[in-house]
Coordinates of C-alpha atoms in Angstrom, one line a residue:
X1 CA 6.0 -29.5 17.5
X2 CA 3.7 -29.6 20.6
X3 CA 0.7 -31.9 20.7
X4 CA -0.6 -31.8 24.2
X5 CA -1.5 -34.9 26.3
X6 CA -2.1 -38.1 24.3
X7 CA -5.2 -40.1 24.8
X8 CA -5.1 -43.3 27.0
X9 CA -6.2 -46.8 26.7
X10 CA -6.0 -49.9 29.0
X11 CA -3.7 -52.8 28.2
X12 CA -4.7 -56.4 28.8
X13 CA -3.1 -56.4 32.3
X14 CA -5.3 -53.5 33.3
X15 CA -2.6 -50.8 33.2
X16 CA -3.2 -47.6 31.3
X17 CA -1.1 -46.7 28.3
X18 CA -1.1 -43.5 26.4
X19 CA -1.7 -43.3 22.7
X20 CA 1.1 -41.3 21.2
X21 CA 0.5 -38.1 19.4
X22 CA 0.5 -38.2 15.6
X23 CA 4.1 -38.3 14.3
X24 CA 3.3 -36.4 11.1
X25 CA 5.5 -38.5 8.9
X26 CA 7.6 -41.7 9.1
X27 CA 5.5 -44.8 8.5
X28 CA 2.6 -42.4 8.1
X29 CA 3.6 -41.9 4.4
X30 CA 3.4 -45.6 3.8
X31 CA 0.0 -45.6 5.4
X32 CA -1.0 -42.8 2.9
X33 CA 0.2 -44.9 0.1
X34 CA -1.9 -47.8 1.3
X35 CA -5.0 -45.6 1.7
X36 CA -4.4 -44.1 -1.7
X37 CA -4.4 -47.5 -3.4
X38 CA -7.4 -48.6 -1.4
X39 CA -9.3 -45.6 -2.7
X40 CA -8.1 -46.4 -6.3
X41 CA -9.6 -49.8 -6.1
X42 CA -12.8 -49.4 -4.1
X43 CA -13.9 -46.0 -5.4
X44 CA -12.7 -46.9 -8.9
X45 CA -15.0 -50.0 -8.8
X46 CA -17.9 -48.1 -7.4
X47 CA -17.8 -45.0 -9.6
X48 CA -17.2 -47.0 -12.9
X49 CA -19.9 -49.6 -12.2
X50 CA -22.1 -47.9 -14.7
X51 CA -20.3 -49.9 -17.3
X52 CA -21.5 -53.1 -15.7
X53 CA -25.0 -51.6 -15.5
X54 CA -25.3 -51.5 -19.2
X55 CA -24.3 -55.1 -19.5
X56 CA -26.9 -56.1 -16.9
X57 CA -29.6 -54.2 -18.8
X58 CA -28.8 -56.1 -22.1
X59 CA -28.2 -59.5 -20.4
X60 CA -31.1 -59.8 -18.0
X61 CA -33.5 -57.6 -19.9
X62 CA -34.9 -56.0 -16.8
X63 CA -36.2 -52.4 -16.2
X64 CA -33.6 -49.7 -15.7
X65 CA -35.1 -48.6 -12.4
X66 CA -35.0 -52.2 -11.0
X67 CA -31.5 -52.9 -12.3
X68 CA -30.3 -49.7 -10.8
X69 CA -30.9 -51.1 -7.4
X70 CA -27.7 -53.0 -7.7
X71 CA -25.4 -49.9 -7.7
X72 CA -27.8 -47.9 -5.4
X73 CA -27.5 -50.6 -2.7
X74 CA -23.7 -50.8 -3.3
X75 CA -23.3 -47.1 -2.6
X76 CA -26.0 -46.8 0.1
X77 CA -24.8 -49.8 2.1
X78 CA -21.2 -48.7 1.9
X79 CA -22.2 -45.3 3.5
X80 CA -24.8 -46.7 5.9
X81 CA -22.5 -49.2 7.3
X82 CA -20.1 -46.4 8.5
X83 CA -21.1 -46.4 12.1
X84 CA -20.9 -50.3 12.2
X85 CA -17.4 -50.0 10.6
X86 CA -16.4 -47.4 13.2
X87 CA -17.4 -49.7 16.1
X88 CA -15.3 -52.5 14.5
X89 CA -12.3 -50.1 14.0
X90 CA -12.6 -49.1 17.7
X91 CA -12.5 -52.8 18.7
X92 CA -10.1 -54.4 16.3
X93 CA -8.2 -51.6 14.5
X94 CA -8.0 -50.3 11.0
X95 CA -5.8 -53.1 9.7
X96 CA -8.0 -56.0 10.6
X97 CA -11.3 -54.3 9.6
X98 CA -9.8 -53.4 6.2
X99 CA -8.5 -56.9 5.5
X100 CA -11.9 -58.5 6.5
X101 CA -13.7 -56.0 4.4
X102 CA -11.5 -56.8 1.4
X103 CA -12.1 -60.5 1.8
X104 CA -15.9 -60.0 2.1
X105 CA -16.1 -57.7 -0.9
X106 CA -13.9 -60.0 -3.1
X107 CA -15.9 -63.2 -2.2
X108 CA -19.2 -61.5 -3.0
X109 CA -17.9 -60.2 -6.4
X110 CA -16.9 -63.7 -7.2
X111 CA -20.3 -65.0 -6.2
X112 CA -21.8 -62.4 -8.5
X113 CA -20.1 -63.8 -11.5
X114 CA -22.5 -66.8 -11.2
X115 CA -25.7 -64.8 -10.9
X116 CA -28.7 -65.8 -13.0
X117 CA -30.9 -62.8 -12.2
X118 CA -30.8 -59.2 -11.1
X119 CA -32.2 -60.1 -7.7
X120 CA -29.1 -62.2 -6.9
X121 CA -26.8 -59.3 -7.9
X122 CA -28.8 -57.1 -5.6
X123 CA -27.8 -59.3 -2.7
X124 CA -24.2 -60.1 -3.8
X125 CA -23.1 -56.8 -5.2
X126 CA -25.5 -54.4 -3.5
X127 CA -25.6 -55.8 0.0
X128 CA -22.6 -58.1 0.4
X129 CA -20.0 -56.1 -1.6
X130 CA -21.5 -52.8 -0.3
X131 CA -20.9 -53.9 3.3
X132 CA -17.4 -55.1 2.5
X133 CA -16.5 -51.8 0.9
X134 CA -18.1 -50.0 4.0
X135 CA -15.6 -52.0 6.2
X136 CA -12.8 -50.5 4.0
X137 CA -14.0 -47.0 3.5
X138 CA -13.8 -45.6 7.0
X139 CA -10.5 -47.2 8.0
X140 CA -8.8 -45.9 4.9
X141 CA -9.4 -42.4 6.1
X142 CA -9.0 -43.0 9.9
X143 CA -5.7 -44.7 9.4
X144 CA -4.3 -41.6 7.8
X145 CA -5.7 -39.2 10.4
X146 CA -4.1 -41.3 13.2
X147 CA -0.7 -40.6 11.8
X148 CA -1.0 -36.9 10.9
X149 CA -2.0 -33.6 12.6
X150 CA -0.1 -30.7 11.2
X151 CA 0.2 -32.2 7.6
X152 CA -3.2 -34.0 7.8
X153 CA -4.8 -31.9 5.1
X154 CA -2.0 -32.8 2.7
X155 CA -1.9 -36.5 3.7
X156 CA -5.6 -37.1 3.5
X157 CA -5.7 -35.0 0.2
X158 CA -3.2 -37.4 -1.4
X159 CA -5.1 -40.5 -0.1
X160 CA -8.6 -39.5 -1.3
X161 CA -7.2 -38.5 -4.6
X162 CA -7.1 -42.2 -5.3
X163 CA -10.8 -42.1 -5.9
X164 CA -10.3 -39.9 -9.0
X165 CA -7.4 -42.0 -10.3
X166 CA -9.5 -45.1 -9.7
X167 CA -12.4 -43.8 -11.7
X168 CA -9.9 -42.7 -14.4
X169 CA -8.4 -46.2 -14.6
X170 CA -11.3 -48.6 -13.9
X171 CA -13.8 -47.2 -16.5
X172 CA -11.8 -48.1 -19.6
X173 CA -10.3 -51.1 -17.8
X174 CA -13.8 -52.5 -17.1
X175 CA -15.0 -51.8 -20.6
X176 CA -11.9 -53.6 -22.0
X177 CA -12.4 -56.6 -19.8
X178 CA -16.0 -57.0 -20.7
X179 CA -15.3 -56.6 -24.5
X180 CA -12.4 -59.1 -24.3
X181 CA -14.0 -61.7 -22.1
X182 CA -17.5 -61.3 -20.7
X183 CA -19.1 -59.5 -17.8
X184 CA -18.8 -62.7 -15.7
X185 CA -15.1 -63.1 -16.3
X186 CA -14.5 -59.4 -15.8
X187 CA -16.1 -59.8 -12.5
X188 CA -13.6 -62.5 -11.5
X189 CA -10.7 -60.3 -12.5
X190 CA -12.1 -57.3 -10.6
X191 CA -12.5 -59.6 -7.6
X192 CA -8.8 -60.4 -7.8
X193 CA -8.0 -56.8 -7.8
X194 CA -10.2 -56.1 -4.8
X195 CA -8.3 -58.8 -3.0
X196 CA -5.1 -56.8 -3.2
X197 CA -6.7 -54.4 -0.7
X198 CA -5.7 -57.0 1.8
X199 CA -2.1 -56.2 1.2
X200 CA -2.6 -52.4 1.3
X201 CA -4.7 -52.8 4.5
X202 CA -1.8 -54.7 6.1
X203 CA 0.2 -51.4 5.8
X204 CA -2.2 -49.7 8.3
X205 CA 0.1 -50.5 11.2
X206 CA -1.4 -49.1 14.5
X207 CA 0.6 -46.6 16.5
X208 CA 2.2 -48.2 19.6
X209 CA 1.0 -46.9 22.9
X210 CA 3.6 -45.5 25.3
X211 CA 3.8 -46.1 29.0
X212 CA 1.7 -43.8 31.2
X213 CA 3.5 -41.0 32.8
X214 CA 1.3 -38.7 34.9
X215 CA 4.2 -36.5 36.1
X216 CA 4.9 -35.0 32.6
X217 CA 2.2 -32.4 32.3
X218 CA 2.4 -30.2 29.3
X219 CA 2.3 -26.5 30.0
X220 CA -0.3 -26.1 27.4
X221 CA -2.8 -28.0 29.5
X222 CA -2.9 -25.3 32.1
X223 CA -5.7 -22.8 31.9
X224 CA -5.0 -19.2 31.2
X225 CA -6.5 -16.5 33.4
X226 CA -8.2 -19.3 35.4
X227 CA -9.2 -16.8 38.2
X228 CA -11.2 -14.7 35.9
X229 CA -12.7 -17.9 34.4
X230 CA -13.9 -19.1 37.8
X231 CA -15.2 -15.7 38.8
X232 CA -17.1 -15.3 35.7
X233 CA -18.5 -18.8 36.0
X234 CA -19.8 -18.1 39.5
X235 CA -21.2 -14.7 38.4
X236 CA -23.1 -16.4 35.7
X237 CA -24.5 -19.0 38.0
X238 CA -25.5 -16.2 40.4
X239 CA -27.2 -14.2 37.7
X240 CA -29.2 -17.3 36.6
X241 CA -30.2 -18.0 40.2
X242 CA -31.3 -14.4 40.8
X243 CA -33.4 -14.3 37.5
X244 CA -31.1 -11.9 35.7
X245 CA -30.2 -14.4 32.9
X246 CA -32.6 -16.8 31.1
X247 CA -30.8 -20.2 31.0
X248 CA -33.1 -21.6 28.2
X249 CA -31.7 -19.0 25.7
X250 CA -28.1 -20.2 25.9
X251 CA -26.7 -21.6 22.7
X252 CA -26.5 -25.3 22.8
X253 CA -23.7 -25.7 20.3
X254 CA -20.5 -23.6 20.3
X255 CA -19.2 -23.0 16.9
X256 CA -15.5 -23.4 16.0
X257 CA -13.5 -20.3 15.5
X258 CA -12.5 -21.5 12.1
X259 CA -16.1 -20.8 11.0
X260 CA -16.0 -18.8 7.9
X261 CA -12.1 -18.3 8.1
X262 CA -12.0 -14.8 9.4
X263 CA -15.7 -14.2 10.2
X264 CA -14.6 -12.6 13.4
X265 CA -13.6 -9.5 11.6
X266 CA -17.2 -9.0 10.7
X267 CA -18.4 -9.4 14.2
X268 CA -18.9 -13.1 14.5
X269 CA -16.7 -14.6 17.3
X270 CA -16.8 -17.8 19.2
X271 CA -14.6 -20.1 21.3
X272 CA -13.5 -23.6 20.1
X273 CA -16.2 -26.0 20.9
X274 CA -13.8 -28.6 22.0
X275 CA -13.0 -26.3 24.9
X276 CA -16.2 -24.9 26.4
X277 CA -19.9 -24.6 25.7
X278 CA -20.7 -21.1 26.8
X279 CA -23.0 -18.2 25.6
X280 CA -21.4 -15.5 23.4
X281 CA -21.5 -13.1 26.3
X282 CA -18.9 -15.2 28.1
X283 CA -16.7 -15.9 25.1
X284 CA -14.4 -12.9 25.7
X285 CA -13.6 -14.2 29.2
X286 CA -13.4 -17.9 28.9
X287 CA -10.5 -18.3 26.6
X288 CA -9.2 -21.6 27.9
X289 CA -10.8 -24.7 29.5
X290 CA -11.0 -25.4 33.2
X291 CA -8.5 -28.0 34.4
X292 CA -11.0 -30.5 35.7
X293 CA -10.2 -34.2 35.9
X294 CA -12.6 -35.5 38.5
X295 CA -16.2 -34.9 39.4
X296 CA -17.3 -33.8 42.8
X297 CA -17.7 -37.3 44.0
X298 CA -14.0 -38.0 43.3
X299 CA -14.7 -40.3 40.3
X300 CA -13.0 -39.7 37.0
X301 CA -15.1 -37.7 34.5
X302 CA -16.7 -39.3 31.5
X303 CA -14.4 -37.5 29.2
X304 CA -11.5 -39.1 31.0
X305 CA -13.1 -42.5 30.8
X306 CA -13.8 -41.9 27.1
X307 CA -10.2 -41.0 26.5
X308 CA -9.1 -44.5 27.6
X309 CA -11.1 -46.1 24.7
X310 CA -9.5 -46.5 21.3
X311 CA -9.6 -44.9 18.0
X312 CA -12.8 -43.1 18.1
X313 CA -12.0 -41.5 21.6
X314 CA -10.3 -38.8 19.5
X315 CA -12.8 -36.2 18.5
X316 CA -10.7 -35.2 15.5
X317 CA -10.5 -38.8 14.0
X318 CA -12.8 -37.9 11.1
X319 CA -11.4 -34.5 10.5
X320 CA -9.6 -34.4 7.1
X321 CA -8.1 -30.9 7.4
X322 CA -5.0 -29.7 9.2
X323 CA -5.7 -29.4 12.9
X324 CA -3.3 -26.4 13.0
X325 CA -5.9 -24.5 11.0
X326 CA -8.3 -24.6 14.0
X327 CA -7.4 -21.6 16.2
X328 CA -6.3 -22.5 19.8
X329 CA -6.5 -26.3 19.0
X330 CA -5.1 -28.6 21.7
X331 CA -5.2 -32.3 22.1
X332 CA -6.9 -31.6 25.3
X333 CA -7.7 -35.1 26.3
X334 CA -10.2 -34.9 29.2
X335 CA -10.2 -31.1 29.7
X336 CA -13.5 -30.5 27.8
X337 CA -15.5 -29.0 30.5
X338 CA -18.1 -26.3 29.9
X339 CA -21.2 -24.7 31.6
X340 CA -24.7 -26.1 30.9
X341 CA -27.7 -23.9 30.5
X342 CA -28.3 -23.9 34.2
X343 CA -24.9 -22.5 35.0
X344 CA -23.3 -25.7 36.4
X345 CA -20.2 -27.4 35.1
X346 CA -20.7 -30.2 32.6
X347 CA -18.8 -31.9 29.9
X348 CA -19.5 -31.0 26.3
X349 CA -19.9 -34.7 25.4
X350 CA -22.8 -35.2 27.9
X351 CA -24.9 -36.6 25.1
X352 CA -22.1 -39.1 24.4
X353 CA -22.0 -40.1 28.1
X354 CA -25.7 -40.9 27.9
X355 CA -25.1 -43.0 24.8
X356 CA -22.2 -44.9 26.6
X357 CA -24.5 -45.6 29.5
X358 CA -27.3 -47.0 27.2
X359 CA -24.8 -48.8 24.9
X360 CA -21.7 -49.8 26.8
X361 CA -18.7 -51.1 25.2
X362 CA -18.0 -50.8 21.4
X363 CA -21.7 -50.4 20.7
X364 CA -21.4 -47.0 22.3
X365 CA -19.5 -45.8 19.3
X366 CA -22.6 -46.6 17.1
X367 CA -24.9 -44.8 19.6
X368 CA -22.5 -41.8 19.7
X369 CA -22.5 -41.6 15.8
X370 CA -26.2 -41.9 15.7
X371 CA -27.2 -39.8 18.7
X372 CA -30.0 -37.5 17.5
X373 CA -29.4 -34.6 19.9
X374 CA -27.8 -32.6 17.0
X375 CA -31.1 -32.2 15.3
X376 CA -32.0 -29.6 17.8
X377 CA -29.5 -27.3 16.1
X378 CA -31.0 -25.6 13.0
X379 CA -27.7 -25.2 11.3
X380 CA -27.0 -28.9 11.4
X381 CA -30.5 -29.6 10.2
X382 CA -30.1 -27.5 7.0
X383 CA -26.7 -29.0 6.4
X384 CA -28.1 -32.5 6.7
X385 CA -31.0 -31.7 4.3
X386 CA -28.3 -30.3 1.8
X387 CA -26.3 -33.4 2.1
X388 CA -29.4 -35.6 1.5
X389 CA -30.2 -33.6 -1.6
X390 CA -26.7 -33.7 -2.9
X391 CA -26.5 -37.6 -2.4
X392 CA -29.8 -38.0 -4.4
X393 CA -28.1 -36.5 -7.5
X394 CA -24.5 -37.4 -6.8
X395 CA -24.5 -41.0 -8.3
X396 CA -26.8 -40.3 -11.3
X397 CA -24.0 -39.3 -13.7
X398 CA -21.8 -42.1 -12.6
X399 CA -24.5 -44.6 -13.3
X400 CA -26.2 -43.2 -16.4
X401 CA -23.7 -41.0 -18.2
X402 CA -22.2 -43.8 -20.2
X403 CA -25.6 -45.2 -21.0
X404 CA -26.8 -41.7 -22.1
X405 CA -23.8 -41.4 -24.4
X406 CA -24.6 -44.7 -26.0
X407 CA -28.2 -43.5 -26.5
X408 CA -26.8 -40.5 -28.5
X409 CA -24.8 -42.9 -30.8
X410 CA -21.4 -42.6 -29.0
X411 CA -19.4 -45.9 -28.9
X412 CA -19.0 -47.8 -25.8
X413 CA -15.3 -47.1 -25.7
X414 CA -15.7 -43.4 -25.9
X415 CA -18.6 -43.5 -23.4
X416 CA -16.3 -45.1 -20.8
X417 CA -13.8 -42.3 -21.3
X418 CA -16.4 -39.8 -19.9
X419 CA -16.2 -41.5 -16.6
X420 CA -12.5 -41.3 -16.8
X421 CA -12.7 -37.5 -17.4
X422 CA -14.9 -37.2 -14.3
X423 CA -12.2 -39.2 -12.4
X424 CA -9.3 -37.0 -13.4
X425 CA -11.3 -33.8 -13.0
X426 CA -12.3 -34.9 -9.5
X427 CA -8.7 -35.5 -8.6
X428 CA -7.7 -32.1 -9.7
X429 CA -10.8 -30.6 -7.9
X430 CA -10.0 -32.2 -4.6
X431 CA -6.4 -30.9 -4.7
X432 CA -7.2 -27.4 -5.8
X433 CA -10.3 -27.0 -3.6
X434 CA -8.5 -28.6 -0.6
X435 CA -5.5 -26.2 -1.1
X436 CA -7.8 -23.2 -1.2
X437 CA -9.8 -24.4 1.9
X438 CA -6.6 -24.3 3.9
X439 CA -6.0 -20.7 3.3
X440 CA -7.0 -18.3 6.1
X441 CA -8.4 -15.7 3.6
X442 CA -10.8 -18.2 2.0
X443 CA -14.4 -18.6 3.2
X444 CA -14.6 -22.4 2.6
X445 CA -18.4 -22.5 3.3
X446 CA -18.8 -20.2 0.3
X447 CA -16.5 -22.3 -1.8
X448 CA -18.4 -25.4 -0.9
X449 CA -21.8 -23.8 -1.6
X450 CA -20.7 -22.4 -4.9
X451 CA -19.2 -25.6 -6.1
X452 CA -22.4 -27.5 -5.5
X453 CA -24.6 -24.8 -7.1
X454 CA -22.4 -24.8 -10.2
X455 CA -22.4 -28.7 -10.2
X456 CA -26.1 -28.9 -10.2
X457 CA -26.6 -26.2 -12.8
X458 CA -24.3 -27.9 -15.4
X459 CA -26.0 -31.3 -14.6
X460 CA -29.3 -29.8 -15.6
X461 CA -27.8 -28.2 -18.7
X462 CA -26.1 -31.5 -19.6
X463 CA -29.4 -32.6 -21.3
X464 CA -28.4 -30.2 -24.2
X465 CA -25.0 -32.1 -24.7
X466 CA -25.5 -34.2 -27.8
X467 CA -21.9 -35.1 -28.8
X468 CA -18.8 -36.4 -27.1
X469 CA -17.1 -33.0 -26.9
X470 CA -19.9 -31.3 -25.0
X471 CA -20.3 -34.3 -22.8
X472 CA -16.6 -34.4 -22.0
X473 CA -16.8 -30.6 -21.0
X474 CA -19.7 -31.5 -18.8
X475 CA -17.9 -34.4 -17.2
X476 CA -14.8 -32.2 -16.4
X477 CA -16.9 -29.5 -14.8
X478 CA -19.0 -32.1 -12.8
X479 CA -15.9 -34.0 -11.6
X480 CA -14.1 -30.8 -10.5
X481 CA -17.0 -29.2 -8.6
X482 CA -18.3 -32.4 -6.9
X483 CA -14.9 -32.7 -5.4
X484 CA -15.9 -30.1 -2.8
X485 CA -18.7 -32.3 -1.6
X486 CA -16.4 -35.3 -1.1
X487 CA -13.4 -33.5 0.2
X488 CA -14.7 -30.6 2.4
X489 CA -17.7 -32.1 4.3
X490 CA -15.7 -32.9 7.5
X491 CA -14.0 -29.6 7.4
X492 CA -17.3 -27.7 7.0
X493 CA -18.8 -29.6 9.8
X494 CA -16.1 -28.6 12.2
X495 CA -16.5 -24.9 11.1
X496 CA -20.2 -25.1 11.7
X497 CA -20.5 -27.3 14.8
X498 CA -17.1 -27.5 16.4
X499 CA -14.6 -30.4 16.7
X500 CA -16.3 -32.2 19.5
X501 CA -19.5 -32.8 17.6
X502 CA -17.7 -34.1 14.5
X503 CA -18.1 -37.8 15.2
X504 CA -21.8 -37.6 15.9
X505 CA -22.4 -35.3 13.0
X506 CA -20.4 -37.3 10.5
X507 CA -22.1 -40.5 11.6
X508 CA -25.6 -39.1 11.1
X509 CA -24.5 -37.7 7.7
X510 CA -23.2 -41.0 6.6
X511 CA -26.7 -42.6 7.4
X512 CA -28.6 -39.9 5.5
X513 CA -26.1 -40.0 2.6
X514 CA -26.6 -43.8 2.4
X515 CA -30.5 -43.4 2.4
X516 CA -30.3 -40.8 -0.4
X517 CA -28.0 -42.9 -2.5
X518 CA -30.6 -45.7 -2.4
X519 CA -33.1 -43.3 -4.0
X520 CA -31.3 -41.4 -6.7
X521 CA -30.4 -44.0 -9.4
X522 CA -33.6 -46.1 -9.2
X523 CA -35.7 -43.0 -9.5
X524 CA -33.7 -41.8 -12.5
X525 CA -34.0 -45.3 -14.1
X526 CA -37.7 -45.4 -13.4
X527 CA -38.1 -41.9 -15.2
X528 CA -36.3 -43.5 -18.2
X529 CA -38.7 -46.4 -18.3
X530 CA -41.7 -43.9 -18.2
X531 CA -40.3 -41.2 -20.7
X532 CA -37.8 -43.2 -22.7
X533 CA -35.0 -40.7 -22.0
X534 CA -32.4 -40.1 -19.5
X535 CA -32.9 -36.3 -19.5
X536 CA -35.5 -36.3 -16.8
X537 CA -33.2 -38.2 -14.4
X538 CA -30.4 -35.7 -15.1
X539 CA -32.7 -32.7 -14.5
X540 CA -33.9 -34.3 -11.3
X541 CA -30.2 -34.8 -10.1
X542 CA -29.2 -31.4 -11.2
X543 CA -32.1 -29.7 -9.4
X544 CA -31.4 -31.5 -6.1
X545 CA -27.6 -30.7 -6.2
X546 CA -28.4 -27.0 -7.0
X547 CA -30.9 -26.8 -4.2
X548 CA -28.3 -28.4 -1.8
X549 CA -25.8 -25.7 -2.5
X550 CA -28.2 -22.8 -2.7
X551 CA -29.8 -23.5 0.6
X552 CA -26.4 -23.3 2.4
X553 CA -26.0 -19.6 1.5
X554 CA -28.6 -19.0 4.2
X555 CA -26.2 -20.3 7.0
X556 CA -24.4 -17.1 7.7
X557 CA -27.7 -15.3 8.1
X558 CA -28.9 -18.0 10.4
X559 CA -25.7 -17.9 12.4
X560 CA -26.0 -14.2 12.7
X561 CA -29.6 -14.4 13.9
X562 CA -28.8 -17.2 16.5
X563 CA -25.9 -15.2 17.8
X564 CA -27.7 -11.9 18.1
X565 CA -30.8 -13.6 19.7
X566 CA -28.5 -15.4 22.2
X567 CA -26.7 -12.2 23.1
X568 CA -29.9 -10.3 23.7
X569 CA -31.6 -13.0 25.7
X570 CA -28.6 -13.5 27.9
X571 CA -28.3 -9.8 28.9
X572 CA -28.8 -9.2 32.6
X573 CA -32.4 -8.1 33.4
X574 CA -32.4 -4.6 34.7
X575 CA -33.9 -4.1 38.2

């Protein structure tokens, strides 16, 4: 297997080492096991926390909306802390960050067992445990992607399936612990389980760098048809200078060729964004990147300097699909050079260079993930709005389904099984949908959109479920279809925006997902306090999820419009 040039980093003595390419096996499968178990524990705890929610309602006798802030902050802080966690991973590595996160989460859960009011739980569970889980959440994915490239889709699929198994196991386990002891003692036992993430995090052994060898240049690094590339670049610059081409109309973001899986046969073509940022009129010529390691002043390019940083120097670090499913993918290192709207050479990560200048060091990772330049792209804007809407409704069933079942006269034990059904269906959904998404004949954007739309519709219709059987059917459909939201987000982002924009896009999505997660459950709880029923909350959640899926069906039309407009506007002006 050919991987291309590995990324570089500096050792303590100032010498540069090269990070080895993903081995696609070996110790990587041990890392997958550790990540799987981390997902079992952390996601199992989070998604089954609705069982504790019912106990808090009866023990503290507070309003449902106010009490729901505990789990809302737990989920919201976990997601919002993603950029901070990424900076720590870049500085200290996955192993140390995971261990510290497990210690923090476990200690905060122990402190929660002594809480005398809901406000204390908001701080200990919502903020403290949420931040601890946030430190665990990102390394559990990143550690797997560091070890796999060709088999990454399979490896990450196995790892994230731990979330479904965790929900399946933790819901009845939590109910049993509370029934046998009390919610306070159950908290102590759960804290002990969370502490085992220290052992699993210790399995995230970093890849050892290899000595630098500049003499070994992979043939895949060399550009193809470079003479034509250079001539076309000069011609474009001349056309712009002579007024024959409008530079302001050139597309700002080049889409990945994996967009739509076969959309090219319908007339939609593009070059991989990790290579070049070029207008569609140039895409038939510029098939490979320029070999460009230094700027005109003789200094190393920013992309080269960035490649010497650590984990998050890799643009694919958050990509959960197989890299071999991205046409023409190469581990290019510092070859990402394109042409800006004025026809001059520039690096596709220029916004990231600005972020690095403003926030040097590890803080640059946070600046990069939260750089707002992507909001100039309408396709990313609509995808962000969709994610925000999905996250508002996503947690409502996890928090309130057991309580809704109890309101209908179903026993606590049976009610906890509903969350287990969601968990096992979610596991099956992630495996099946991930398998389909890797097929070249499948349009995974449509799979993603359809799953969200169906998920929202059944959530609205769940208000007509009045017995355990009907609620179990709803739980199975919800768990299966919501698996697309969790498992395909990073893959869809690369399809829509290209690999080089993944880190920035994923960081912004984590932020908006966290904010939305803070809103959903408290609003649904407040609706119960006002109307005396959980039905309005489920209707709200279902409408938001349905809207999030339906709006994404407009993306192919938007993509076509943007491509056609760019082609027309970049045509040479006739004399």
